[in-house]
XYZ file of C-alpha atoms in Angstrom:
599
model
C -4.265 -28.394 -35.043
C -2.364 -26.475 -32.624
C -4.643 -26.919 -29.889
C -1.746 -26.107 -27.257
C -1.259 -22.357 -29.083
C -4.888 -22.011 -29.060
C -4.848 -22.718 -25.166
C -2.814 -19.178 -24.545
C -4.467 -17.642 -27.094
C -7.978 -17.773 -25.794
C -7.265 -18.496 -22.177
C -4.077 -17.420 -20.563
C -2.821 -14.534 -23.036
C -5.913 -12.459 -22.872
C -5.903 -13.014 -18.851
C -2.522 -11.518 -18.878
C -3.382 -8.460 -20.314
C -6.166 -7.811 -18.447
C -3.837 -8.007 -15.613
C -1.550 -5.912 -16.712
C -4.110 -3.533 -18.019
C -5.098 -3.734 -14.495
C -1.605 -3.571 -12.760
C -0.001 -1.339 -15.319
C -0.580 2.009 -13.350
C 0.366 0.925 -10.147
C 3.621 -0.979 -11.313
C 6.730 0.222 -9.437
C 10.242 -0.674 -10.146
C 9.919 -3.100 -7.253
C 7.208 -5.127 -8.652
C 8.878 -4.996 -12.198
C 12.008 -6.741 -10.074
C 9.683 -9.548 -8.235
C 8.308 -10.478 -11.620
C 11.577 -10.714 -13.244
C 12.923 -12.163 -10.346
C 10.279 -14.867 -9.953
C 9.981 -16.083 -13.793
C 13.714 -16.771 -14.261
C 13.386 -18.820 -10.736
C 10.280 -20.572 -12.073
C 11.579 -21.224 -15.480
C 14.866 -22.352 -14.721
C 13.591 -25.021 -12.110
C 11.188 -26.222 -13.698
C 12.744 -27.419 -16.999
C 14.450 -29.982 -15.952
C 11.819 -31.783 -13.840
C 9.411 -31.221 -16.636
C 11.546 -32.818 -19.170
C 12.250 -35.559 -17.296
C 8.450 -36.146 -17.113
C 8.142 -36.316 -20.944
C 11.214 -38.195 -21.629
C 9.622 -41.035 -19.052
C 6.538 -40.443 -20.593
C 4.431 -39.534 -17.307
C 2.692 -37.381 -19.631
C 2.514 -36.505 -23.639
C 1.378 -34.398 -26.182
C 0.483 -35.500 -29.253
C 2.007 -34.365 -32.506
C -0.571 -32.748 -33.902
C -1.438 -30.045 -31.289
C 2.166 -28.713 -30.584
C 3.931 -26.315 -33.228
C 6.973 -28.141 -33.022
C 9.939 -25.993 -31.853
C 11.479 -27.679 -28.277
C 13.837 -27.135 -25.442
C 15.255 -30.208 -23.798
C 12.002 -32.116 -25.439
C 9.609 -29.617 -23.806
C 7.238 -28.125 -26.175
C 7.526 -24.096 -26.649
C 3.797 -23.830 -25.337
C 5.134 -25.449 -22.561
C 8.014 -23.421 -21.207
C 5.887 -20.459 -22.530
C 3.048 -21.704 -19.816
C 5.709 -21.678 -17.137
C 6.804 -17.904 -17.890
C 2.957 -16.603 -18.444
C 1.243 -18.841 -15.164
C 4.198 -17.189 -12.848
C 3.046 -14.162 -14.498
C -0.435 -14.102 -14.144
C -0.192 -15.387 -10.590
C 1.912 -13.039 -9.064
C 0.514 -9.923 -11.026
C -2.875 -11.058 -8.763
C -0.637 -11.447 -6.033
C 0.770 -8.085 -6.541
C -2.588 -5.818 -6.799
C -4.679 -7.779 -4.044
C -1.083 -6.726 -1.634
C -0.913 -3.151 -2.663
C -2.625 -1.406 0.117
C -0.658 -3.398 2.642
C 2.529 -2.114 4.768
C 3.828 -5.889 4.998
C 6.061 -4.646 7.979
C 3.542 -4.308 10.744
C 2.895 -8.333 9.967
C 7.114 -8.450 11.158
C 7.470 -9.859 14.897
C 10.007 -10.743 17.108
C 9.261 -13.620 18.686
C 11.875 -13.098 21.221
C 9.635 -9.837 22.490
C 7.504 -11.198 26.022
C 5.422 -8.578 25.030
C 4.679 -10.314 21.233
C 2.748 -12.901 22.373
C 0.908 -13.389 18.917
C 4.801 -13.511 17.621
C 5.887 -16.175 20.247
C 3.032 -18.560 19.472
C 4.420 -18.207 15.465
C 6.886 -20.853 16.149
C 4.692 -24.124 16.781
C 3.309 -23.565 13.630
C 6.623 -22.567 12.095
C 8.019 -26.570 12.741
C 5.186 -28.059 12.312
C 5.082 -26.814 8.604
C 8.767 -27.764 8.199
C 8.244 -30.734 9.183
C 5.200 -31.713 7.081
C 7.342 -30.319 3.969
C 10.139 -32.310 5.301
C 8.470 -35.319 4.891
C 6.808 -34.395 1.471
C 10.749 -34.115 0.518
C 11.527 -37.333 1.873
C 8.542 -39.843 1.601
C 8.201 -39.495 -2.434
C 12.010 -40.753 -2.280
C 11.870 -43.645 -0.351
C 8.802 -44.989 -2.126
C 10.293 -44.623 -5.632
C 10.023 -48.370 -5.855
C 6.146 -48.709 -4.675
C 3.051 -49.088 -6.839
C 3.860 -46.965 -10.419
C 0.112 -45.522 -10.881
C 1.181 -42.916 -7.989
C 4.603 -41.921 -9.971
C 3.517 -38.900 -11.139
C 2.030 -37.344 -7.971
C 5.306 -38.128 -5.966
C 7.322 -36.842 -8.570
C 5.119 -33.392 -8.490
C 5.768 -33.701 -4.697
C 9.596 -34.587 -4.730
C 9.975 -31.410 -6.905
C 7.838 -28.790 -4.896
C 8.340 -29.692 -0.815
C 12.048 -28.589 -0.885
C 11.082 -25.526 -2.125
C 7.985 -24.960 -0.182
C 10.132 -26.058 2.718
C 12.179 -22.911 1.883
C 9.825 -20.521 1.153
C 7.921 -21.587 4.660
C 10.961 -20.814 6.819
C 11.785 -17.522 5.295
C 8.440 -15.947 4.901
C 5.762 -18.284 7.507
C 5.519 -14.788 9.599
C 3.688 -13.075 6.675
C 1.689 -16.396 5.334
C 0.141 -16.910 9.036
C -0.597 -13.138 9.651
C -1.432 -11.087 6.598
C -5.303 -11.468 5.851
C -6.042 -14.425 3.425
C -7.338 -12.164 0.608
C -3.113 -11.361 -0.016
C -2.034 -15.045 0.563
C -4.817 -17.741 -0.499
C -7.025 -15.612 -2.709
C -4.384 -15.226 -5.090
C -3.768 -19.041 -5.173
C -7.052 -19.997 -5.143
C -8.575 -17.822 -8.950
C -6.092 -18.864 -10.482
C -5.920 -22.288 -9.600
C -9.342 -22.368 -10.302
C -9.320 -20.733 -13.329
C -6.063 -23.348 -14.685
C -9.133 -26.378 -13.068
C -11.077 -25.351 -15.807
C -8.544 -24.869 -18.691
C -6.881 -28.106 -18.136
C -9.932 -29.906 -17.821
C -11.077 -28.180 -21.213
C -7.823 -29.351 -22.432
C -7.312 -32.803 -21.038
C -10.746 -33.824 -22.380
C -9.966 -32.436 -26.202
C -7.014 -34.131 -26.401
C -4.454 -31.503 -25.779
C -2.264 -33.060 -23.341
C -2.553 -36.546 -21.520
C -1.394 -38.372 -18.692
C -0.124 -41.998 -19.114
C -2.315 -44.379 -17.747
C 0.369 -46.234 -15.691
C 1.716 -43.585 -13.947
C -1.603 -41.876 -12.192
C -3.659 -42.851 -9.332
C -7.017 -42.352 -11.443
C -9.140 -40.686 -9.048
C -11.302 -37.357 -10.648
C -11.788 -34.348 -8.914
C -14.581 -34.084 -11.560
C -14.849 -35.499 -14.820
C -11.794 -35.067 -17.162
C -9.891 -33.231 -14.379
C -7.067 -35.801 -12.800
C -6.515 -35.421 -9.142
C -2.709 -35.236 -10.011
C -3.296 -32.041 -12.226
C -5.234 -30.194 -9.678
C -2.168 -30.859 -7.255
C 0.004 -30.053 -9.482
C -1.753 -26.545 -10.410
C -2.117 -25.877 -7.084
C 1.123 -26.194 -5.782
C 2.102 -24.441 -8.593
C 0.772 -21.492 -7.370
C 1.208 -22.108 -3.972
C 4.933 -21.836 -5.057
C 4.294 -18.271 -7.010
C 2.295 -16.869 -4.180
C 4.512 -18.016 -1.345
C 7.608 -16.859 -3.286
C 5.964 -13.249 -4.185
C 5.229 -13.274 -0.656
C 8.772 -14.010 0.578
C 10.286 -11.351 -1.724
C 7.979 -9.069 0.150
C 9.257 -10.227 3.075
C 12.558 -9.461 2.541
C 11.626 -6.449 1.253
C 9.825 -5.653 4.364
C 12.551 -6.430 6.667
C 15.343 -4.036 4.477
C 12.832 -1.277 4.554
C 11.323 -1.507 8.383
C 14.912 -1.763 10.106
C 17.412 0.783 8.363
C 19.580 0.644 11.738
C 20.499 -3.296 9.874
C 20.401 -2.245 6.541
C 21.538 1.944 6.457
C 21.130 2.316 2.310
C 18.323 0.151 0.142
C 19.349 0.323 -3.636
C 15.855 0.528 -5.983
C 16.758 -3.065 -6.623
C 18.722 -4.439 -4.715
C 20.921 -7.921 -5.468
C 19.406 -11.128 -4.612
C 22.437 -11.928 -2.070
C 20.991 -8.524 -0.392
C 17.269 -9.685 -0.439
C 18.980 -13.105 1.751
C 20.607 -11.455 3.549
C 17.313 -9.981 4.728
C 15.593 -12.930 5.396
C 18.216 -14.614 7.763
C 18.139 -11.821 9.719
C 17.159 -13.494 13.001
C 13.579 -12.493 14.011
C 15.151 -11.304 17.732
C 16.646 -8.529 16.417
C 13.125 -7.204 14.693
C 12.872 -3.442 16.466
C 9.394 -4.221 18.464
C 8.934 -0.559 18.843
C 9.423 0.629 15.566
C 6.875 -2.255 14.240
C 4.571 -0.869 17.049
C 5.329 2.574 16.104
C 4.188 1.709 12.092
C 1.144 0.053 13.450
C -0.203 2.615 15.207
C 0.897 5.012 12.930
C -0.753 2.754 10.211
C -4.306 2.663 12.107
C -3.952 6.327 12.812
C -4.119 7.140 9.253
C -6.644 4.704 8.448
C -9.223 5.827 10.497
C -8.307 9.270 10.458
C -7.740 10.075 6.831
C -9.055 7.424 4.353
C -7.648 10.108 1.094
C -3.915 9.607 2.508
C -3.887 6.207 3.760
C -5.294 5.495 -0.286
C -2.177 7.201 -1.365
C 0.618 5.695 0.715
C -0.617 2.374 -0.806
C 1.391 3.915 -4.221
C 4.262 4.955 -2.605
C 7.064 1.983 -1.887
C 10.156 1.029 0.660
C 11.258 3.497 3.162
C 9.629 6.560 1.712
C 5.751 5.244 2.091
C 7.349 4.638 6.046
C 8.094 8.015 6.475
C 4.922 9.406 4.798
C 3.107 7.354 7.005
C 5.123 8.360 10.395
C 5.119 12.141 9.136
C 1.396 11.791 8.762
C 0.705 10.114 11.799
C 2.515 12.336 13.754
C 0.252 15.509 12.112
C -2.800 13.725 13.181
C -2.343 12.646 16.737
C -1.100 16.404 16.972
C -4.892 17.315 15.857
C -6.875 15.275 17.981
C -4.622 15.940 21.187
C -4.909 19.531 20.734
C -8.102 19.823 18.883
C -10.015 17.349 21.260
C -8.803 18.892 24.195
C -11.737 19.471 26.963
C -11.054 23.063 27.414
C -8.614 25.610 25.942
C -5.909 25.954 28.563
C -5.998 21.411 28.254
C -5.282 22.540 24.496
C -2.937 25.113 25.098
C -1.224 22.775 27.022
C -0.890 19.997 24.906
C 0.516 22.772 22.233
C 3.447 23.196 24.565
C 3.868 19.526 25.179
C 4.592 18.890 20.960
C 6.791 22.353 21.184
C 8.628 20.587 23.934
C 8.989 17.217 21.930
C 9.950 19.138 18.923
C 12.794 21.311 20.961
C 14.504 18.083 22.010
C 14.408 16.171 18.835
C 15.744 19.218 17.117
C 18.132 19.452 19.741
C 22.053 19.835 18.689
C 22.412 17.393 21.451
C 21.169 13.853 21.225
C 20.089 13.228 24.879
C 17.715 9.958 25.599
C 16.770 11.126 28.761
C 15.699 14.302 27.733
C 13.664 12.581 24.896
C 11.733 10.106 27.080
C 10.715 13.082 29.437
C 9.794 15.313 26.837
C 7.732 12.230 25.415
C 5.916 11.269 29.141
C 2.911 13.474 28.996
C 1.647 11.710 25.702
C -0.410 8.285 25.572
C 1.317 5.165 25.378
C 0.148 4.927 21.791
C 1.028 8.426 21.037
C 4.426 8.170 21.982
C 4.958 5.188 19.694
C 4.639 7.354 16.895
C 6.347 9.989 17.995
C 9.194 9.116 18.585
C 9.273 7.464 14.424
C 8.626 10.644 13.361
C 11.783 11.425 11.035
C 13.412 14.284 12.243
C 16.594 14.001 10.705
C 15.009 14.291 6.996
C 12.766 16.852 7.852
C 13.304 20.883 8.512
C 11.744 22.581 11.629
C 10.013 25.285 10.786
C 6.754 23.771 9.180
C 6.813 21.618 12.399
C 6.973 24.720 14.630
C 4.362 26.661 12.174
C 2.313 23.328 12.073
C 1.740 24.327 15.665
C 1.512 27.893 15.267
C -2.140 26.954 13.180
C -3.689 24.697 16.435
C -3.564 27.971 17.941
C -5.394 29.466 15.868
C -7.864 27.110 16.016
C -7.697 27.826 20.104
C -8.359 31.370 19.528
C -11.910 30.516 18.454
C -12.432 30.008 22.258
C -10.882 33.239 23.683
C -13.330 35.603 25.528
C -13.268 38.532 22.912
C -13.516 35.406 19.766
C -16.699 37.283 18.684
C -15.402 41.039 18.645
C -11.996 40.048 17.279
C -12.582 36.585 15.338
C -9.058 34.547 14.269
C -10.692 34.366 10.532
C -11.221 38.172 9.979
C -9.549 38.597 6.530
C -8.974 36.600 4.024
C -4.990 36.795 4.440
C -5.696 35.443 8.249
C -7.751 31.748 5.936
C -4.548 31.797 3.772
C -1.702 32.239 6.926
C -4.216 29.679 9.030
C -4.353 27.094 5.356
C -0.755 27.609 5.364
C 0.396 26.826 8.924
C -2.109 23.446 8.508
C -1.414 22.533 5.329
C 1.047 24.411 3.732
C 3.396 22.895 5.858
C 2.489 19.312 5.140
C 2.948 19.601 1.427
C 5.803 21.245 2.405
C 7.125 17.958 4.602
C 5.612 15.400 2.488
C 8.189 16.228 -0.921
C 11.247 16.855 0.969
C 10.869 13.265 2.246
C 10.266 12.807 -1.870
C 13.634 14.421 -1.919
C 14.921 12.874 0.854
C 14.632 9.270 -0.469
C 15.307 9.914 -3.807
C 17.749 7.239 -5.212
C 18.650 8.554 -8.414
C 20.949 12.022 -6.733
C 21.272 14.661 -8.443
C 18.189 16.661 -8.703
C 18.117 20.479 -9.926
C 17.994 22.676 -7.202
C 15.482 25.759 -8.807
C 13.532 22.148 -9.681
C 13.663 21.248 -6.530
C 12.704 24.835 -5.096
C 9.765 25.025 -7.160
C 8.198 22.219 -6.259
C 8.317 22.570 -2.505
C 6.806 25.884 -3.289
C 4.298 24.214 -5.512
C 3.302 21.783 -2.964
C 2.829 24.088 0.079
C 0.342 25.999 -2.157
C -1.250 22.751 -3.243
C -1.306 22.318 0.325
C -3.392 25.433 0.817
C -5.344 24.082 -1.954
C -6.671 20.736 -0.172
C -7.034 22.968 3.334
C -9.678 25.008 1.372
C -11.423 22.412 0.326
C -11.319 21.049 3.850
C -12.930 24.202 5.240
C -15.625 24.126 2.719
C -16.875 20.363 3.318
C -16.325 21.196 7.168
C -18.151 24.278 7.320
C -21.385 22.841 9.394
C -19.009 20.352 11.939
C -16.928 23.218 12.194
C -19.966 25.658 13.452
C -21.128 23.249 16.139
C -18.177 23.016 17.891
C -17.863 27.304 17.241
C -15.515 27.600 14.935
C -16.139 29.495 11.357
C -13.022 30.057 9.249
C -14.845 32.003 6.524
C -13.201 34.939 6.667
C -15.792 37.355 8.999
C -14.903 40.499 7.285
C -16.940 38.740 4.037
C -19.976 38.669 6.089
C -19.756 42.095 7.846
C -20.144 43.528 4.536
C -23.108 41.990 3.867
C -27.008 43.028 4.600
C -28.459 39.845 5.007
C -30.674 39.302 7.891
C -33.201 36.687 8.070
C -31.473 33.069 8.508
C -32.420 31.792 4.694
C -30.442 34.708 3.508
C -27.385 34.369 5.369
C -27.699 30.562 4.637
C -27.433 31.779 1.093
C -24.065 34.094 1.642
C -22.698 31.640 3.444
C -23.136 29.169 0.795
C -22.315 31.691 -1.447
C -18.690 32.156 0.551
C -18.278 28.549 0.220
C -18.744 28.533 -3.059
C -15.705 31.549 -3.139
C -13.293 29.106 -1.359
C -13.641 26.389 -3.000
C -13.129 28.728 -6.468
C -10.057 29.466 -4.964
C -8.842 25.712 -4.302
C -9.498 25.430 -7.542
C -7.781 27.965 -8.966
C -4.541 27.011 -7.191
C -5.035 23.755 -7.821
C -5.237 24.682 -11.466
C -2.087 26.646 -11.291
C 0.220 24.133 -9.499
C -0.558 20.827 -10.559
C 1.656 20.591 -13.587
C 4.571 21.105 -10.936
C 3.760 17.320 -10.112
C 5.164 16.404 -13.065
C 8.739 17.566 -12.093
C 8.512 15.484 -8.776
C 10.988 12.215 -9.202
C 9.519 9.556 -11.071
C 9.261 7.123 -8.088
C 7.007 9.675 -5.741
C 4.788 11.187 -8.740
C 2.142 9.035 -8.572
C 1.343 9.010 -5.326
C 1.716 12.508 -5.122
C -0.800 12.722 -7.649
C -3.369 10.577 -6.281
C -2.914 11.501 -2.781
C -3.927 15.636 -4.482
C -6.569 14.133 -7.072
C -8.324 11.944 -3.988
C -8.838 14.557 -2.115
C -10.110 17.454 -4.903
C -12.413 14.739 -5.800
C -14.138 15.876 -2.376
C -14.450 19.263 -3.782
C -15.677 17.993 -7.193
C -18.216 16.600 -5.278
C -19.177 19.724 -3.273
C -18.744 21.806 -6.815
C -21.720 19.862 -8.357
C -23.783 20.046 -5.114
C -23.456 23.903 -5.455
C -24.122 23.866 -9.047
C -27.706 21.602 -8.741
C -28.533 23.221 -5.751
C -27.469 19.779 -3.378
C -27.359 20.372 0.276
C -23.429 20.185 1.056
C -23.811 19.005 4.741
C -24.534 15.603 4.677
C -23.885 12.288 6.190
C -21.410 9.876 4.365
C -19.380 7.100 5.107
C -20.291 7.467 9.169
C -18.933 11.113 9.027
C -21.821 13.359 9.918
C -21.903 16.327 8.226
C -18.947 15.676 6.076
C -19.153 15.423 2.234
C -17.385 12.307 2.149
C -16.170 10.017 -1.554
C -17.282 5.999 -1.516
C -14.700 3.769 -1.439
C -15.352 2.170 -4.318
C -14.634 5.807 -6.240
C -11.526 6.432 -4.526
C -9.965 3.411 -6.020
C -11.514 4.311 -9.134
C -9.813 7.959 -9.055
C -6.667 6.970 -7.860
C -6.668 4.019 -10.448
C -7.543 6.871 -13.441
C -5.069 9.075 -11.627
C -2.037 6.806 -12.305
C -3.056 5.977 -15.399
C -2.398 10.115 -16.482
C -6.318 11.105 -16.513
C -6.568 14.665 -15.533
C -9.462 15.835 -13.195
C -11.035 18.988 -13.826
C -10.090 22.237 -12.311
């Protein structure tokens, strides 16, 4: 009795929930809207093919396994499989995407130098015309042999759509990685192999003999069923995908498209997607994917984080961060000090013209020509116009510091004397990046209208925070930092010490490490309930992007406390205290769900 209800009760029901158990954390009001967005789509075009199946009897259910209640003579398990497969499908969809920026897969294919983009467009008509004639053929043989009625009816009623969903989004199904795109449609068509074969061999739905080819995938399991739950998915996945897509375009291009509501209307989201791909800015998608690899390689704790953040504000993150970063290994990989020094003027120079009252191209491109080809990609992304100057300017201020470790007199007169010179060198570094990061927050926030002393404490919250993560930073890089002759533990700490032979001023300096890090902790302590205040949209990431990285002095906290060596090799970074991957996901996972780490 009621096998159909027992079907989502022991199969698809508890799947959902784990998914959402899963997804729950890391939902945004974006993915809330591509759900929504998807199931009425699904729902609402599939009910009438799917009752014209059962009133033509392609396929039936007996009495005895249904509850009874119907709409348009389709069972309410039915129409409730429609709503909870869409579901299920796209909530995989939706976590296996989350750490990708879907604009750098964008092209224009009108760009000579895209040549990956150019050769997108044999493939492009070659899959509309294979769906093209999936559209067609099932029409024209609606007369032939009735045993193959059912499989051209399940191709009649997907090819148009696939046809669609192909010429909007192809771009994004041929480039992004097939763990975003095919792994999604391949569990859970799997998974729907084995619950319809469980099904079809109890009883719980059937096919009509005359209207199938009879061929198996394996026993019980009807070739036209495994199409059919294929291409079911291959419809959830492509259509998630295309929503991204136009979600992409809206967010990557704001020169097309100047204001992007939270959700915005479907005629919007089109209007998106027939944006011609010749009008794509090839240097901004350049820009993001250098920007992108930047902060991948350089800083695995951030590039975690900006998966959280959405639309145009993970952008900006990413170009603010990039820009930071190619800044430190300009200046801080520089051959010599004067090279250094140099490149220190170059970003002052960049920075005067952007900050300019006077927009002058010419001036911009010259102040940009010292820098690598790469480097100037990003650059000239970086978002000025939401930004202030001065952490910018004072961002520089701290790279020379770090210079003055070279100087002639660096061991009479040391940079890092007190501890006041650590805090005004934390705060130039990273002070000022907490400082940039939430007044993009503020910047992008859609909802207006946010208290000003709110607002004033949190920017003051997260340049301390920023100080915070520097200390830690200085703690885990305290051997690195030695072999290239830097030491930013305050030197005044160990002038007032005795210690002589090297064990012993091993032990003080561990012991000053140990004083730092306290102190990260302590501020962290202090100012992380200010997170809280941030706009709901940015909170999250804000949160894991803090927790990520104090899990790196978590770490070096119980290597002090069991007597651990804190220089070690991890993760291909010699000498670096360094988190797996596997526990960053974990932390930032626990992170958005509200868990707390310890301070």
């Amino acid at each position: 009795m009621y096998d159909y209800a027992l079907v989502h009760a022991i199969y698809t029901i508890p799947l959902a929930i784990t998914l959402t158990v899963i997804l729950g954390p890391l939902f945004t009001r974006r993915d809330v809207y591509k759900i929504c967005f998807l199931q009425v789509i699904a729902v609402s075009y599939t009910i009438p093919w799917d009752s014209y199946l059962i009133r033509t009897k392609v396929w039936t259910y007996p009495a005895d396994v249904i509850l009874g209640p119907k709409l348009l003579d389709i069972p309410a398990e039915e129409v409730f499989f429609f709503v909870i497969q869409t579901y299920i499908t796209t909530c995989l969809q939706i976590i296996l995407s989350k750490s990708v920026l879907t604009a750098i897969y964008l092209r224009n294919e009108a760009d000579p130098e895209n040549p990956s983009g150019k050769s997108l467009i044999p493939w492009k008509r070659a899959g509309q015309v294979i769906f093209t004639l999936a559209s067609i053929v099932p029409i024209l043989l609606r007369g032939g042999n009735a045993e193959g009625t059912y499989m051209r009816l399940i191709l009649a009623w997907a090819a148009p759509v696939l046809l669609m969903l192909w010429t909007f989004a192809y771009q994004l199904l041929i480039l992004l990685p097939w763990t975003k795109t095919w792994l999604p449609i391949a569990l859970p068509t799997l998974y729907l192999w084995i619950v319809d074969t469980l099904a079809l061999r109890r009883g719980t739905w059937s096919i009509e003999l005359g209207t199938k080819l009879g061929i198996h995938v394996w026993p019980h399991l009807e070739i036209e069923e495994a199409v059919f739950f294929l291409i079911t998915n291959i419809l959830v996945v492509w259509g998630s995908v295309s929503f991204d897509n136009a979600f992409a375009i809206l967010d990557a291009f704001p020169q097309y498209f100047p204001v992007v509501p939270g959700t915005p209307s479907p005629l919007l989201l089109l209007k998106a997607l027939f944006l011609p791909t010749s009008k794509y800015d090839s240097n901004r998608l350049r820009g993001l994917q250098n920007s992108l690899t930047v902060l991948a390689r350089k800083s695995r704790s951030f590039y975690l984080a900006s998966g959280v953040f959405s639309g145009r504000l993970r952008i900006d993150l990413i170009l603010l961060y990039a820009f930071c970063r190619v800044a430190d290994d300009l200046i801080d990989d520089a051959p010599s000090a004067e090279e250094a020094d140099r490149w220190v003027k170059h970003f002052s120079n960049f920075l005067d013209t952007v900050y300019s009252p006077k927009s002058d191209p010419i001036r911009l491109q010259h102040a940009l020509s010292p820098f690598p080809p790469k480097a100037q990609t990003i650059l000239m992304l970086l978002p000025s116009d939401k930004l202030p100057s001065e952490p910018l300017y004072s961002l520089l201020d701290g790279f020379r510091i770090d210079q003055e470790f070279f100087a002639k007199d660096a061991n009479e007169n040391p940079p890092i004397k007190t501890f006041a010179d650590l805090e005004r060198y934390a705060t130039c570094v990273a002070a000022t990046i907490g400082e940039l990061c939430l007044n993009l927050v503020y910047q992008h926030n859609p909802d207006h209208g946010v208290n000003p002393e709110t607002r004033q404490k949190c920017l003051a919250a997260g340049a301390r925070m920023g100080r915070a993560l520097q200390y830690v930073n200085i703690v885990r890089d305290v051997q690195t930092d030695a072999e290239v002759g830097r030491c930013y533990i305050p030197h005044d700490w160990f002038a007032k010490s005795s210690a002589s032979s090297p064990n012993a001023q091993k032990q003080e300096t561990l012991i000053h490490r140990k004083e730092i890090l306290d102190t990260a902790f302590r501020i962290y302590a202090d100012n992380r309930d200010a997170i809280e205040e941030l706009p709901s949209y940015a909170r999250s990431g804000i949160r894991v992007a803090v927790e990520s990285y104090m899990e790196i002095g978590r770490i070096l906290r119980y290597r002090i406390q069991h007597g651990q060596p804190l220089d070690f090799a991890g993760s291909g970074k010699k000498g670096r205290a360094s988190v797996p991957k596997s526990k960053r996901i974990w932390v930032g996972w626990r992170t958005m769900a509200g868990w707390r780490g310890s301070a």
